[in-house]
JSON list of C-alpha atoms in Angstrom, two decimals:
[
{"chain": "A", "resi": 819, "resn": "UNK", "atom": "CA", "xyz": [-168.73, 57.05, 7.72]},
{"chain": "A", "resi": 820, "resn": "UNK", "atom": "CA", "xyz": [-166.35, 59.54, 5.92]},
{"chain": "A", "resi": 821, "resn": "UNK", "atom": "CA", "xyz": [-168.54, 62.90, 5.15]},
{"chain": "A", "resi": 822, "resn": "UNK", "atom": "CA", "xyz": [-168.10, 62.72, 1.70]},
{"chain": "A", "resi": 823, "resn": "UNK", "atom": "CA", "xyz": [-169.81, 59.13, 1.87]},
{"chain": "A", "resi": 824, "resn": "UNK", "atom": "CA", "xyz": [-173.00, 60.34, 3.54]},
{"chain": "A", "resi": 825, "resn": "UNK", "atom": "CA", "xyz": [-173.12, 62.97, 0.95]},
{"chain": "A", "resi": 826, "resn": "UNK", "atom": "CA", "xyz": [-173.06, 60.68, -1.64]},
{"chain": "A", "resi": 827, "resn": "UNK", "atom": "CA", "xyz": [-175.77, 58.49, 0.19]},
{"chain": "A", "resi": 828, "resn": "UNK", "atom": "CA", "xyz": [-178.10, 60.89, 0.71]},
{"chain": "A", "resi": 829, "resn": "UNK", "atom": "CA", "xyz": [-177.60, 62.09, -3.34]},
{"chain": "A", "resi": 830, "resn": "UNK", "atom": "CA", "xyz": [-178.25, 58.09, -3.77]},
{"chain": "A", "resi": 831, "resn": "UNK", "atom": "CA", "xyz": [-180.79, 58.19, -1.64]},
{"chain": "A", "resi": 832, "resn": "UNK", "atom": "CA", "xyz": [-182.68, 60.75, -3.79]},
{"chain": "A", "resi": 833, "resn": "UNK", "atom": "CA", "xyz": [-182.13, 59.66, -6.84]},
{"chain": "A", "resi": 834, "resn": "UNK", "atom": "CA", "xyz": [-183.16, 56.01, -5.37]},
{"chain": "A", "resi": 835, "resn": "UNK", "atom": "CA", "xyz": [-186.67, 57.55, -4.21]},
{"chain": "A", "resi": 836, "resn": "UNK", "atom": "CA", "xyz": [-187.26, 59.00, -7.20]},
{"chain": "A", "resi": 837, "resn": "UNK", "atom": "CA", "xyz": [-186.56, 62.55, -5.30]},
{"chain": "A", "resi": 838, "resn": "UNK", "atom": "CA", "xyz": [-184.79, 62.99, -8.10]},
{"chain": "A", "resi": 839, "resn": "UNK", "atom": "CA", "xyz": [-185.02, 61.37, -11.50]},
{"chain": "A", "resi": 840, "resn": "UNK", "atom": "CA", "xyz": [-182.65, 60.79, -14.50]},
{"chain": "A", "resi": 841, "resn": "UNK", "atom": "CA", "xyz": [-182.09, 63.99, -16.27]},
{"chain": "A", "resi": 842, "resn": "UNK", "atom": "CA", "xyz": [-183.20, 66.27, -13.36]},
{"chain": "A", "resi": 843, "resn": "UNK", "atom": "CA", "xyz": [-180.85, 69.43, -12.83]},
{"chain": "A", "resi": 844, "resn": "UNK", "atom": "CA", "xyz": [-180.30, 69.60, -8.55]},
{"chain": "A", "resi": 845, "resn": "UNK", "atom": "CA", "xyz": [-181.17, 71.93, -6.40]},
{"chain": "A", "resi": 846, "resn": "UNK", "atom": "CA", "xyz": [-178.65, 75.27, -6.19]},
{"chain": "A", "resi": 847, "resn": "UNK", "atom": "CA", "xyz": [-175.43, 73.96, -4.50]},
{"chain": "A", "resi": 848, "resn": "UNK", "atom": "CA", "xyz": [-176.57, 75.85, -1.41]},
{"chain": "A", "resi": 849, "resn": "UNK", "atom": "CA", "xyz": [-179.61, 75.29, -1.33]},
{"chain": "A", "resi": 850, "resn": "UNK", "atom": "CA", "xyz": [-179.03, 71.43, -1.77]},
{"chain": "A", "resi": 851, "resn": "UNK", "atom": "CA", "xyz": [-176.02, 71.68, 0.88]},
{"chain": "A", "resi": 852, "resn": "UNK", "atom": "CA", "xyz": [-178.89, 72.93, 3.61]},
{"chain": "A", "resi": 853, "resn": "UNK", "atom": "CA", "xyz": [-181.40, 70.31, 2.82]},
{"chain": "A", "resi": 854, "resn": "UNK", "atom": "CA", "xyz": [-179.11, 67.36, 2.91]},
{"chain": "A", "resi": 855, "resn": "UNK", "atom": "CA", "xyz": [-177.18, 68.95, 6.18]},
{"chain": "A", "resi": 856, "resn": "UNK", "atom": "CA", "xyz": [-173.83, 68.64, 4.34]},
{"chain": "A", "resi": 857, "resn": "UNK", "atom": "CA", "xyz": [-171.18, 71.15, 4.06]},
{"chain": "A", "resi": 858, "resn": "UNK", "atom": "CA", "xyz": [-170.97, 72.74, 0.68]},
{"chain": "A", "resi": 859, "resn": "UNK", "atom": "CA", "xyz": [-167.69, 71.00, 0.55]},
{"chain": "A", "resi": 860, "resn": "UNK", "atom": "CA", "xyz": [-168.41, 67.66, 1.42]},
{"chain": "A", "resi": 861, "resn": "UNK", "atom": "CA", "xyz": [-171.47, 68.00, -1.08]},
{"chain": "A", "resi": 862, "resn": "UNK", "atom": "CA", "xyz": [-168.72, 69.40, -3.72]},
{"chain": "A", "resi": 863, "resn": "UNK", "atom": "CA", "xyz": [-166.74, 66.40, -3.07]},
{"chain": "A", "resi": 864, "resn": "UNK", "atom": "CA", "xyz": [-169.65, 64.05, -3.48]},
{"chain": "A", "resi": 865, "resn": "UNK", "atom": "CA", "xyz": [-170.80, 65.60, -6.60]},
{"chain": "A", "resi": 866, "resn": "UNK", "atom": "CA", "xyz": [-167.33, 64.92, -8.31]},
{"chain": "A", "resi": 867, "resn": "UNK", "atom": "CA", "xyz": [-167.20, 61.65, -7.37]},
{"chain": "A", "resi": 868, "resn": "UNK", "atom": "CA", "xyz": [-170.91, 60.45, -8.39]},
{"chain": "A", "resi": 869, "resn": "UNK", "atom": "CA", "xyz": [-169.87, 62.34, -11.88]},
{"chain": "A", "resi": 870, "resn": "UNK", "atom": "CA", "xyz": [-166.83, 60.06, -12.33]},
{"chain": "A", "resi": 871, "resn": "UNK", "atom": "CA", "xyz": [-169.35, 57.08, -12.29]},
{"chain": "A", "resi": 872, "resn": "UNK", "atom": "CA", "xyz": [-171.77, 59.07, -14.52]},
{"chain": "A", "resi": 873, "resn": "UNK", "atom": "CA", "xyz": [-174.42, 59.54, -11.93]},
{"chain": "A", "resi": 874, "resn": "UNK", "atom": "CA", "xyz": [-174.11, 63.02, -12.23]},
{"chain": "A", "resi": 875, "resn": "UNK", "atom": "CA", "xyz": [-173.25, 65.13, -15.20]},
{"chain": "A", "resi": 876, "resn": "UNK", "atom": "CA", "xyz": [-171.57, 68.52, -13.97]},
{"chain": "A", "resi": 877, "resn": "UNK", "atom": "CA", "xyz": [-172.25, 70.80, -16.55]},
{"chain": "A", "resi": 878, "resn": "UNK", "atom": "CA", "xyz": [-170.14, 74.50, -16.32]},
{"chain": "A", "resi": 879, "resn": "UNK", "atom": "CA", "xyz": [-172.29, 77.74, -16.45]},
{"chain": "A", "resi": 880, "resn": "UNK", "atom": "CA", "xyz": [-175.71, 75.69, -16.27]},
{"chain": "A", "resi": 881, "resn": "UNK", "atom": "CA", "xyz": [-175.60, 73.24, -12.96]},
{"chain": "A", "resi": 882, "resn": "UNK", "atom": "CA", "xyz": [-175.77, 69.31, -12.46]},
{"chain": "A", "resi": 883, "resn": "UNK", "atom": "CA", "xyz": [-177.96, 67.09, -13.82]},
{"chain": "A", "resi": 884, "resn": "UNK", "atom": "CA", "xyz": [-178.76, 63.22, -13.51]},
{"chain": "A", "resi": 885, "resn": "UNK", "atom": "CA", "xyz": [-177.34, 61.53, -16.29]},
{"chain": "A", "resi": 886, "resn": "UNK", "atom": "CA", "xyz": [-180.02, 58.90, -18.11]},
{"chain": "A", "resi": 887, "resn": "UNK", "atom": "CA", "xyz": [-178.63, 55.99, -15.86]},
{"chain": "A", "resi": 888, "resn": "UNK", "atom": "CA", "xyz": [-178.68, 54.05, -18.98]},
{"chain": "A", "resi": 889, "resn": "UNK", "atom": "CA", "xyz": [-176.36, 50.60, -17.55]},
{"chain": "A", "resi": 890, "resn": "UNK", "atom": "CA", "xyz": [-174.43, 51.21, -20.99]},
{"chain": "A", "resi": 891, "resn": "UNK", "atom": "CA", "xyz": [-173.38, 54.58, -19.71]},
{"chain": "A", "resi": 892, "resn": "UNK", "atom": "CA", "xyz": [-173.11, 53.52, -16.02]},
{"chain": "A", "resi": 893, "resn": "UNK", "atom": "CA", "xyz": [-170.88, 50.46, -16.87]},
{"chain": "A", "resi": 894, "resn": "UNK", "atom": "CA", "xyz": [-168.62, 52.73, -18.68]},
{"chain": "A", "resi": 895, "resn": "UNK", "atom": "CA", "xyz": [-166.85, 52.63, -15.17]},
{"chain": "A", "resi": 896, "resn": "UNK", "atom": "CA", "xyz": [-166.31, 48.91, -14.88]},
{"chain": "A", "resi": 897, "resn": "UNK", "atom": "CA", "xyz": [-164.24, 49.15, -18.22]},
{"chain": "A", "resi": 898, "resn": "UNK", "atom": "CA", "xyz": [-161.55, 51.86, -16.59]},
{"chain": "A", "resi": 899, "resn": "UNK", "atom": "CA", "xyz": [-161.70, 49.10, -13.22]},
{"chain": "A", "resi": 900, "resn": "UNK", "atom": "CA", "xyz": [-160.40, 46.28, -15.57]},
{"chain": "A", "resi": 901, "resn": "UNK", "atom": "CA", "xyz": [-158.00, 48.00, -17.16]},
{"chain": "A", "resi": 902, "resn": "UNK", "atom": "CA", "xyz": [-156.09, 47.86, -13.71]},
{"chain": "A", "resi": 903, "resn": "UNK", "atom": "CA", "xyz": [-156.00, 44.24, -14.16]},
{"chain": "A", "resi": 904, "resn": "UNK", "atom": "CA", "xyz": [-153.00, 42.05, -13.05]},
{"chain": "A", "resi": 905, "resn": "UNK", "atom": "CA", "xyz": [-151.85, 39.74, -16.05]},
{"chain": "A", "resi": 906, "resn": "UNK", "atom": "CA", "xyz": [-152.55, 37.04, -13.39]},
{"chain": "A", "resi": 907, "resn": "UNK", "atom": "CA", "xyz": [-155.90, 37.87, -13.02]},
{"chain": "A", "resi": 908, "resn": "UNK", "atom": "CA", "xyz": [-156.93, 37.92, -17.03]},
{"chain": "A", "resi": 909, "resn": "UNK", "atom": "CA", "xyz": [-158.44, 34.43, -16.34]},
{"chain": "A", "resi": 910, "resn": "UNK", "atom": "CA", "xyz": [-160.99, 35.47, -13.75]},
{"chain": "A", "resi": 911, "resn": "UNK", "atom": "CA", "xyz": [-161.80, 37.50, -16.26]},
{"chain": "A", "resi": 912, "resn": "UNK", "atom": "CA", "xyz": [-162.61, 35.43, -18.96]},
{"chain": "A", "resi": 913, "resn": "UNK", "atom": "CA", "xyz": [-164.15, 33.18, -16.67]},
{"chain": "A", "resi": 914, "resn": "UNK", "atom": "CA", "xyz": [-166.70, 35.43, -16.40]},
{"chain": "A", "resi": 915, "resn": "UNK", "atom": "CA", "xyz": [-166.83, 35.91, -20.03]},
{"chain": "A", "resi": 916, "resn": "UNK", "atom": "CA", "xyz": [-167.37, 32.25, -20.79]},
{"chain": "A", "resi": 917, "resn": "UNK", "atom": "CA", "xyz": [-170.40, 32.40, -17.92]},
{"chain": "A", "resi": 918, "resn": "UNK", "atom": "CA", "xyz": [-172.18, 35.12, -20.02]},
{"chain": "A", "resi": 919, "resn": "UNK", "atom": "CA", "xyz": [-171.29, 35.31, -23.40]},
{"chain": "A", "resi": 920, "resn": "UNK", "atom": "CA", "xyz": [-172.45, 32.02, -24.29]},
{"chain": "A", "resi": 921, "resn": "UNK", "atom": "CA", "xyz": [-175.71, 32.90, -22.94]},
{"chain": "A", "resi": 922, "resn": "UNK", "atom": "CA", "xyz": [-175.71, 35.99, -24.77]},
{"chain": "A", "resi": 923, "resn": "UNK", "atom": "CA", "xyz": [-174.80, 34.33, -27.95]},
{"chain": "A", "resi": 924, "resn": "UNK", "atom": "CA", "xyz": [-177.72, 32.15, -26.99]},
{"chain": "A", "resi": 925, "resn": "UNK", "atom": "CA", "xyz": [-180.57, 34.73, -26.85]},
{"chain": "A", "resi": 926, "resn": "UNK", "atom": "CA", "xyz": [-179.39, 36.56, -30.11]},
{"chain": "A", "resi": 927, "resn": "UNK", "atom": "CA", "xyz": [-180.20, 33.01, -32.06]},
{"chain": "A", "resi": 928, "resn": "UNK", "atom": "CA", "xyz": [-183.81, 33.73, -31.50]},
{"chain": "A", "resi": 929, "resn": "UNK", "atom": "CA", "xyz": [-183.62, 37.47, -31.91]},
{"chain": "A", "resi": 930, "resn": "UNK", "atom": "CA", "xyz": [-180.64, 38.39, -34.92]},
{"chain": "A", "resi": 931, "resn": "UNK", "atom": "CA", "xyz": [-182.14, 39.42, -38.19]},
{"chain": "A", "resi": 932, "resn": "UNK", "atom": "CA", "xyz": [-180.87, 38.00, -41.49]},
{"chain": "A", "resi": 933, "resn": "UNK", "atom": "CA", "xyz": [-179.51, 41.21, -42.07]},
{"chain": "A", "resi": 934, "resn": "UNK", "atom": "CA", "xyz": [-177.25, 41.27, -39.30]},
{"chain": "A", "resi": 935, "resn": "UNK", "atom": "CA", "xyz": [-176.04, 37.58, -39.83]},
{"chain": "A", "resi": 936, "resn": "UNK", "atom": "CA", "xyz": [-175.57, 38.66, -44.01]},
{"chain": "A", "resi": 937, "resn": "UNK", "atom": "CA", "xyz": [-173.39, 41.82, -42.18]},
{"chain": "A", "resi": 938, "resn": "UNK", "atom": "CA", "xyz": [-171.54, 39.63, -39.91]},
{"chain": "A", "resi": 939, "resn": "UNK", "atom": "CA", "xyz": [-170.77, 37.08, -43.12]},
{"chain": "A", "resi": 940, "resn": "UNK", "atom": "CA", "xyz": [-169.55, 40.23, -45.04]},
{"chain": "A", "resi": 941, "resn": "UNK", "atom": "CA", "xyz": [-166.93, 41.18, -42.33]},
{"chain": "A", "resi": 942, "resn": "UNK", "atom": "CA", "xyz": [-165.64, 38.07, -42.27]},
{"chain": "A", "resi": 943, "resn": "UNK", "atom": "CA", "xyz": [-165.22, 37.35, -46.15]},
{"chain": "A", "resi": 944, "resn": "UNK", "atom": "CA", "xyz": [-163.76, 41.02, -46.08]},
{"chain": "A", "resi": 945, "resn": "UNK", "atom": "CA", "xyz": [-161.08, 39.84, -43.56]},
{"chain": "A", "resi": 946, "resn": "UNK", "atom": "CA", "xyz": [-159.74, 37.42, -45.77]},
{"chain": "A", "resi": 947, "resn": "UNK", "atom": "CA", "xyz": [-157.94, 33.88, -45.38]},
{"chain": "A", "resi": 948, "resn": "UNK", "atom": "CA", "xyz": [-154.74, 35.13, -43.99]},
{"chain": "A", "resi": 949, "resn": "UNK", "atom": "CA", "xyz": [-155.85, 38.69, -41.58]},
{"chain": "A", "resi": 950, "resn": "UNK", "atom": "CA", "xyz": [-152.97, 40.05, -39.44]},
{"chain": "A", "resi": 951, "resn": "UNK", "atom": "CA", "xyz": [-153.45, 39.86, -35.29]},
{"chain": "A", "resi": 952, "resn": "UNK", "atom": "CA", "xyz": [-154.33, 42.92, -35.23]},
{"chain": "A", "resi": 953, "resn": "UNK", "atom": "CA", "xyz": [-157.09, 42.98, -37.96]},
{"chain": "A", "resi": 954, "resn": "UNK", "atom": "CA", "xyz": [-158.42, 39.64, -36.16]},
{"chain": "A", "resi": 955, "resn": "UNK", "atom": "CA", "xyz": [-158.94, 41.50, -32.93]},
{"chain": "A", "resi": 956, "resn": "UNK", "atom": "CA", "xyz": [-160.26, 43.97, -34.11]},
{"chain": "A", "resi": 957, "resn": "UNK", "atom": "CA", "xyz": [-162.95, 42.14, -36.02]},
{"chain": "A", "resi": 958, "resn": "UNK", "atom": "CA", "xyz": [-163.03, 39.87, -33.24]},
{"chain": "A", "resi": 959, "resn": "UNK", "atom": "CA", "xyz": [-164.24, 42.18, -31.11]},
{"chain": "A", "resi": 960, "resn": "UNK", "atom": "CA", "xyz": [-166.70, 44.08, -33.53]},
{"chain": "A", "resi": 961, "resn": "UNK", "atom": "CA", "xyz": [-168.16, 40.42, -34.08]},
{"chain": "A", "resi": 962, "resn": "UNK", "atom": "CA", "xyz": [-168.63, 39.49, -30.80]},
{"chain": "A", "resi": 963, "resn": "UNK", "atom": "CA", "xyz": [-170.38, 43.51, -29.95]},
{"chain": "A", "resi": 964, "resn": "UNK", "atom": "CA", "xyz": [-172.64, 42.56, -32.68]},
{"chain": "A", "resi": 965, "resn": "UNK", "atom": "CA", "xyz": [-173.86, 39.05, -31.73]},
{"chain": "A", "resi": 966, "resn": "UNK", "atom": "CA", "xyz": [-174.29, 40.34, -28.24]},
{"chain": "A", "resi": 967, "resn": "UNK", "atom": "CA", "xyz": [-176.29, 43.40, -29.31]},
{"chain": "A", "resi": 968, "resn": "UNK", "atom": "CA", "xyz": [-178.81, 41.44, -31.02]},
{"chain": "A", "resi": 969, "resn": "UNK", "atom": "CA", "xyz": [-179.08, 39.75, -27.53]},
{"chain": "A", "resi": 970, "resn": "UNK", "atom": "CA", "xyz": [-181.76, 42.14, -26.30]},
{"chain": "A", "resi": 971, "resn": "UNK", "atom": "CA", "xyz": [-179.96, 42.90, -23.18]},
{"chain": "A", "resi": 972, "resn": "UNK", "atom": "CA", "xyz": [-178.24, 46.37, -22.99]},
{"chain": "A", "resi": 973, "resn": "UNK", "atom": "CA", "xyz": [-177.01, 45.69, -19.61]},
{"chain": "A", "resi": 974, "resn": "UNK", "atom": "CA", "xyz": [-175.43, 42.16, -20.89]},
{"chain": "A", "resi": 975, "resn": "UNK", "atom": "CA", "xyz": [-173.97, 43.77, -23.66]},
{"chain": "A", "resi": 976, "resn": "UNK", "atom": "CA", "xyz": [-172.63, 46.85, -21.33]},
{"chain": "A", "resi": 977, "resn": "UNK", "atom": "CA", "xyz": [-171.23, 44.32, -19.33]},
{"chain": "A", "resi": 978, "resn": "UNK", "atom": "CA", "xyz": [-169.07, 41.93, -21.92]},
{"chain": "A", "resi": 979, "resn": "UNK", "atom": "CA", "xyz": [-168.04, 45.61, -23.46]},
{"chain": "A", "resi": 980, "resn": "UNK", "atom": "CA", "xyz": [-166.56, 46.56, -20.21]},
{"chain": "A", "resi": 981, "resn": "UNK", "atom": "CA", "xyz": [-164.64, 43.11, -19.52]},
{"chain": "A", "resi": 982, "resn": "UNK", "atom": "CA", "xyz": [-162.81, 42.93, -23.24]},
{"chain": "A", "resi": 983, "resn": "UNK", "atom": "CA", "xyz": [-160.20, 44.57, -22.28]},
{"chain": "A", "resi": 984, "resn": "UNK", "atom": "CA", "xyz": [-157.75, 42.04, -20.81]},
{"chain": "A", "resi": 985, "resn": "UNK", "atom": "CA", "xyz": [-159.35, 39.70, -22.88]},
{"chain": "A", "resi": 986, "resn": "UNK", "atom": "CA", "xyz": [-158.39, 41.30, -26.03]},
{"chain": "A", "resi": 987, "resn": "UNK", "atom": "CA", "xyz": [-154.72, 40.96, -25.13]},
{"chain": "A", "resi": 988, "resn": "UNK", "atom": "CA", "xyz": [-155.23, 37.64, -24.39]},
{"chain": "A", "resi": 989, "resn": "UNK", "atom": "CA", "xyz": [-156.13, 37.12, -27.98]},
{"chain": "A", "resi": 990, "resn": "UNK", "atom": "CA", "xyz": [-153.39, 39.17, -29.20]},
{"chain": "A", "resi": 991, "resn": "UNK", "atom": "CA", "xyz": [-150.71, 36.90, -27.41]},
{"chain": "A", "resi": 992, "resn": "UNK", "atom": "CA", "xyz": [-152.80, 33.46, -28.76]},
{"chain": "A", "resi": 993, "resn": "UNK", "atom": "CA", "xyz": [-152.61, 34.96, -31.90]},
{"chain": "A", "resi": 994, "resn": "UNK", "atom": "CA", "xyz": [-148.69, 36.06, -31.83]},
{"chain": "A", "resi": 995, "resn": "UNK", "atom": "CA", "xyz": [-147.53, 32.92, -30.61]},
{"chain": "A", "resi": 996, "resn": "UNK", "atom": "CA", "xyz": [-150.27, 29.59, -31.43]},
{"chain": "A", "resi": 997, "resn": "UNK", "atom": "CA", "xyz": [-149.25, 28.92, -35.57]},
{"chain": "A", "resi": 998, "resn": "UNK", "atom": "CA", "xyz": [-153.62, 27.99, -35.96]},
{"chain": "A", "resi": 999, "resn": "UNK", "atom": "CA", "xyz": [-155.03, 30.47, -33.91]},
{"chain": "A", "resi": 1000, "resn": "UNK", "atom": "CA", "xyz": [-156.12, 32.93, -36.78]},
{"chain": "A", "resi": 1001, "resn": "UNK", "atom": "CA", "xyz": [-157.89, 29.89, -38.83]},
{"chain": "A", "resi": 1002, "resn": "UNK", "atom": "CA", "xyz": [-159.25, 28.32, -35.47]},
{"chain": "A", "resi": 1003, "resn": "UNK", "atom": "CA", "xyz": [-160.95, 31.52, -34.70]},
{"chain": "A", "resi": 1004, "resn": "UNK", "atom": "CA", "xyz": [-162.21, 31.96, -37.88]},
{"chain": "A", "resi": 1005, "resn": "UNK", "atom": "CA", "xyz": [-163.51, 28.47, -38.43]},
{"chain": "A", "resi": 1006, "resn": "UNK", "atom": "CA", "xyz": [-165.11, 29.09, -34.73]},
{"chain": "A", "resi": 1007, "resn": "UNK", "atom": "CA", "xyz": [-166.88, 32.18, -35.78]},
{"chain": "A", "resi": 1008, "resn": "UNK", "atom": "CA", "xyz": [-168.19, 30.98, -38.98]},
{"chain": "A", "resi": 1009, "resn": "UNK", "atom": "CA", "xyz": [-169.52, 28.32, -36.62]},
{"chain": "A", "resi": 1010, "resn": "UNK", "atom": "CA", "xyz": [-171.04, 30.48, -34.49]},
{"chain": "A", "resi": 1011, "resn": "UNK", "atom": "CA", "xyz": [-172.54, 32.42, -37.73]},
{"chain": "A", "resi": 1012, "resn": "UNK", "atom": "CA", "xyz": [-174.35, 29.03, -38.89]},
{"chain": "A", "resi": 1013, "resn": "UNK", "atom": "CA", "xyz": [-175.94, 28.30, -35.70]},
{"chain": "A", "resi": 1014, "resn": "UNK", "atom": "CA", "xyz": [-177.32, 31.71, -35.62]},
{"chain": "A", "resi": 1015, "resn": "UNK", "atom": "CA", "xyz": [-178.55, 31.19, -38.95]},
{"chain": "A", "resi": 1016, "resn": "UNK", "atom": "CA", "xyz": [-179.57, 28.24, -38.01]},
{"chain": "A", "resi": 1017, "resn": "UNK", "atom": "CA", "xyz": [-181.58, 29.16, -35.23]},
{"chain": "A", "resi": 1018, "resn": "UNK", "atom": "CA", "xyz": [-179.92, 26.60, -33.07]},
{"chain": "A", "resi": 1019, "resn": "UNK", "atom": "CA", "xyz": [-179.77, 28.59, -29.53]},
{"chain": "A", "resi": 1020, "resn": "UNK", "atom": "CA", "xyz": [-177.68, 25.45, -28.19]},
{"chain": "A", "resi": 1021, "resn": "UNK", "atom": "CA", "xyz": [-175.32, 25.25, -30.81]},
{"chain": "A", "resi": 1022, "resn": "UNK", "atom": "CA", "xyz": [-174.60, 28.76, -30.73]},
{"chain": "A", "resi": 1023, "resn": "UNK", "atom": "CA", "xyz": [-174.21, 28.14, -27.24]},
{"chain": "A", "resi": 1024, "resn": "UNK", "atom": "CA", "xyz": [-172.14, 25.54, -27.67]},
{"chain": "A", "resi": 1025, "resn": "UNK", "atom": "CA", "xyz": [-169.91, 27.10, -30.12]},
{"chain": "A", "resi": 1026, "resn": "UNK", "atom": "CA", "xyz": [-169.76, 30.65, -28.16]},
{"chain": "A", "resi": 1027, "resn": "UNK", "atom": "CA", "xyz": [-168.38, 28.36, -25.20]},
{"chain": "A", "resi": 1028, "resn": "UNK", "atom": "CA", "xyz": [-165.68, 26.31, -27.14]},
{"chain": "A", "resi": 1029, "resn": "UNK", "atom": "CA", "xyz": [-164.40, 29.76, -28.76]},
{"chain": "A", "resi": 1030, "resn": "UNK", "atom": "CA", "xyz": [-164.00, 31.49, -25.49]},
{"chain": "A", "resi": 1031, "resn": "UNK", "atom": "CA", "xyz": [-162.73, 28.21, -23.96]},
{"chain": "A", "resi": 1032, "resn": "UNK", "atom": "CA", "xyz": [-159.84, 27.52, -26.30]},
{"chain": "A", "resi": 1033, "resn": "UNK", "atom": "CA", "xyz": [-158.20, 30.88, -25.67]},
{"chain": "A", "resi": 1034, "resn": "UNK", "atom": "CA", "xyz": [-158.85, 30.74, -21.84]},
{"chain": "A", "resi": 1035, "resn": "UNK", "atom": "CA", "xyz": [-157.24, 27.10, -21.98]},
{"chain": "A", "resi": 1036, "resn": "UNK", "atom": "CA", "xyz": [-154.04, 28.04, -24.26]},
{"chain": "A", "resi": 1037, "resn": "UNK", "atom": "CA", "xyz": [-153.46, 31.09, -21.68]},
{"chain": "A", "resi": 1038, "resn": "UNK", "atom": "CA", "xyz": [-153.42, 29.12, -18.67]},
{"chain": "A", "resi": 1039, "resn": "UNK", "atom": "CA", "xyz": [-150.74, 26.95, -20.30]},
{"chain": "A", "resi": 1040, "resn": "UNK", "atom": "CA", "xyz": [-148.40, 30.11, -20.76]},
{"chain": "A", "resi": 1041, "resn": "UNK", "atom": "CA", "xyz": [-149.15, 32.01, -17.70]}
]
């Protein structure tokens, strides 16, 4: 094992145990360099690395601290992985995103408020009959954050956040070159909005599924 990588297992380690919890400040770099049996450069090295992933929080003038470890915060890093995507993989991806957001969609059936359905109505009268791509995406992605939210699940939500990336320009191409795509995807989330109203977990389900579907199925045609 390289020694940076034990340094940052034994950090894990501690922060595992509860040695260390979130927002605790470490030990002096020397002091924790000693305990650990690392080099103060190998520790250095592990610090910057376990900051990149928001483990740690290096903070100049006042030391390092544990970050909350809220999954919304430590998920932040798969969203900077997918943006490395190859074009050919953009269907794994939303593979995965017709595996969860469905479910997702699901849960917030039994959980949305009128209030956020009545919101969710508004931004789509607001968007009019005729929205450009890029107005579409935009609201399609603020629509589908907002359904998922009311899902319950912070680390279900953290996850769809982090995998909308490829998927979003997957929805910009559909929408640039399929003449129905912006009144599909309208009709679909208006759809979506009734079964949620509804309180109809399945249909929402349902609907969630056949949204996500149709775009994964015209992109495998082009690709």
């Amino acid at each position: 094992m390289a020694v940076t990588d034990e340094a940052i297992e034994k950090i894990k380690g501690m922060i595992v145990s509860g040695a260390l919890r979130p927002g605790d400040r470490l030990p002096k770099e020397s002091e924790l360099a000693a305990d650990l049996g690392l080099s103060r450069n190998s520790l250095r090295e592990a610090v910057r690395a376990l900051s990149l992933i928001r483990i740690l929080d290096v903070r100049q003038g006042d030391g390092t601290y544990v970050t909350s470890l809220d999954p919304q915060l430590l998920l932040e890093a798969l969203s900077f992985v997918v943006d490395f995507h190859r074009d050919d993989t953009v269907l794994e991806f939303l593979a995965v995103r017709r595996i969860l957001e469905p479910a997702a969609t699901s849960m917030a059936a039994l959980r949305i408020s009128e209030q956020q359905i009545d919101a969710l109505t508004a931004q789509l009268d607001a968007l009019g009959a005729e929205p450009s791509v890029e107005e579409l995406v935009a609201c399609d992605l603020e629509f589908h954050r907002g359904i998922v939210q009311s899902s319950g699940n912070s680390v279900l939500c953290s996850l769809l956040d982090g995998l909308s990336g490829p998927t979003t320009r997957a929805r910009i191409w559909r929408g640039l070159t399929q003449e129905d795509a912006v009144s599909r995807t309208l009709h679909e989330h208006r759809a979506i909005l009734a079964a949620l109203r509804d309180r109809d977990a399945e249909a929402a389900r349902s609907w969630a599924t056949v949204h996500i579907a149709s775009v994964e199925q015209w992109l495998r045609s082009t690709l």
